[in-house]
Amino acid sequence: MGSIRVLSQNTINQIAAGEVIERPASVVKELVENAIDAKSSAITVEIKEGGIDFIRITDNGTGIEKDEVKTAFLRHATSKIRNVDDLLTIGSLGFRGEALASIASIAKVEVITKTAEPMTGVRYVMEGGEEMAFEEVGCPEGTTFLIRSLFYNTPARRKFLKSKMTEAGYISAMMERIALSHPEVAFKLIHQNKAVLTTTGTGRLKDVIYQIYGKDIAMNLLPVDVKRDAFSIEGYVGKPAVSRGNRALENYFVNGRYIKNKIITKAIEDSYKTYQMVHKYPFTALNLTIEPEFMDVNVHPAKMEVRFKNGEELFSAFLEGVREALGSRQLIPKVRLKNDTRKKENILERP
Ligand code: ADP
Ligand code: MG
């Protein structure tokens, strides 16, 4: 053991980067979430070599003020919260102020950005956390991030990456989920000069499902619509006929954020139990809209896990909502008993 030393800021950043930035898909996730938070209506992601060598993300959002560009790359610098109480009412996807600092510490980063007012924007280039260039440039309103040579200065991390095809697949899956959770944004993913995902930003979830998964799934959807005092659940579930052998198509979102949650997964899968065989998993695209005070998103660095205060109520709402969708007449013809007027009314009431 050597003597005790304080680590350099860049080393600290590189260590923390491991929590947030594991692979190219994490870079894409963080930067696309930033673009969504910046109110973009169109976001294009271009990758080469599975994103390991090249990621370019272009948005038409608010841009970053010239005199705030450098600050944005400092650890814990954020425009989205001011203090810990703001976490109770957070509406944005980001809030830790760590992504840009982390990415800049483990890759070569270039950003070109312009806000609405000024005539010119700025170009800022960093390598391994060091500033290489800061200059005025002509560019449209919005932001472009260029990330090159991921983990070039942390070979131990680079070693853990999978093949370029596999990494590209992770990015593609990530983009699909983000596009599903934001039908109001037009997304494009380009890999090796080929568009592999395109959504048109119509605002309709069904359009996005069609554009990503195709006709087979889009033609076999059942709407879910649940309203409670503290939350609502909206979206679609697939008919059992389009279920798969793995959970890849079980998508759900909380306030526009893709998450994994045991309670919700169990409620969804329980709902399907009587409709399909074991080891089959449904297609779902459900968005839970809930007051931020009922949940804690500050559990996991990648913000993938969420804790709920009203878990039991959520469980039963998902269960009821999905069961009701599955039990609707599109799926199985209702048997009407002659004297049961209640059932007749129900059937007539259905749209
Ligand atoms: P966080 O998203 O948690 O605030 P980040 O490190 O991801 O932290 O980003 C830091 C800040 O940089 C953001 O709070 C935001 O103000 C600004 N920013 C980052 N990306 C963009 C973008 N694409 N458009 C506009 N502003 C951005
Ligand atoms: Mg962010």
GROMACS .gro file of N, CA, C and O in nm, residues 66 91 144 147 200 203 212 224 254 272 274 279 304 315 339:
model
   60
   66LYS      N    1  -2.426   2.994  -2.434
   66LYS     CA    2  -2.281   2.994  -2.454
   66LYS      C    3  -2.204   2.992  -2.322
   66LYS      O    4  -2.110   2.916  -2.303
   91GLY      N    5  -4.002   1.652  -1.304
   91GLY     CA    6  -4.072   1.613  -1.425
   91GLY      C    7  -3.976   1.576  -1.537
   91GLY      O    8  -4.015   1.522  -1.640
  144THR      N    9  -2.587   1.932  -3.098
  144THR     CA   10  -2.531   1.809  -3.153
  144THR      C   11  -2.417   1.763  -3.063
  144THR      O   12  -2.327   1.842  -3.032
  147ILE      N   13  -1.961   1.177  -2.985
  147ILE     CA   14  -1.884   1.101  -2.887
  147ILE      C   15  -1.798   1.002  -2.963
  147ILE      O   16  -1.851   0.914  -3.032
  200THR      N   17  -4.232   0.902  -3.644
  200THR     CA   18  -4.265   1.030  -3.707
  200THR      C   19  -4.315   1.137  -3.611
  200THR      O   20  -4.343   1.249  -3.652
  203GLY      N   21  -4.743   1.176  -3.205
  203GLY     CA   22  -4.806   1.185  -3.073
  203GLY      C   23  -4.894   1.066  -3.043
  203GLY      O   24  -4.944   1.054  -2.931
  212ILE      N   25  -4.228   0.073  -3.518
  212ILE     CA   26  -4.119  -0.005  -3.460
  212ILE      C   27  -4.140  -0.156  -3.478
  212ILE      O   28  -4.050  -0.227  -3.521
  224VAL      N   29  -5.563  -0.013  -2.303
  224VAL     CA   30  -5.575  -0.014  -2.156
  224VAL      C   31  -5.597   0.130  -2.111
  224VAL      O   32  -5.531   0.222  -2.159
  254VAL      N   33  -4.292   0.501  -1.661
  254VAL     CA   34  -4.350   0.583  -1.556
  254VAL      C   35  -4.318   0.728  -1.588
  254VAL      O   36  -4.201   0.765  -1.596
  272TYR      N   37  -5.226  -1.224  -1.770
  272TYR     CA   38  -5.228  -1.310  -1.889
  272TYR      C   39  -5.241  -1.458  -1.856
  272TYR      O   40  -5.258  -1.540  -1.946
  274THR      N   41  -5.447  -1.680  -1.748
  274THR     CA   42  -5.551  -1.770  -1.798
  274THR      C   43  -5.562  -1.766  -1.951
  274THR      O   44  -5.635  -1.843  -2.009
  279HIS      N   45  -4.435  -1.954  -1.985
  279HIS     CA   46  -4.315  -1.919  -2.061
  279HIS      C   47  -4.346  -1.840  -2.189
  279HIS      O   48  -4.269  -1.839  -2.283
  304MET      N   49  -3.317   0.330  -1.351
  304MET     CA   50  -3.400   0.225  -1.410
  304MET      C   51  -3.499   0.169  -1.309
  304MET      O   52  -3.599   0.109  -1.343
  315PHE      N   53  -5.049  -0.243  -0.809
  315PHE     CA   54  -5.058  -0.382  -0.852
  315PHE      C   55  -5.201  -0.414  -0.897
  315PHE      O   56  -5.224  -0.465  -1.006
  339ASN      N   57  -8.142  -1.382  -1.953
  339ASN     CA   58  -8.200  -1.290  -1.857
  339ASN      C   59  -8.100  -1.194  -1.793
  339ASN      O   60  -8.137  -1.114  -1.710
   0.00000   0.00000   0.00000
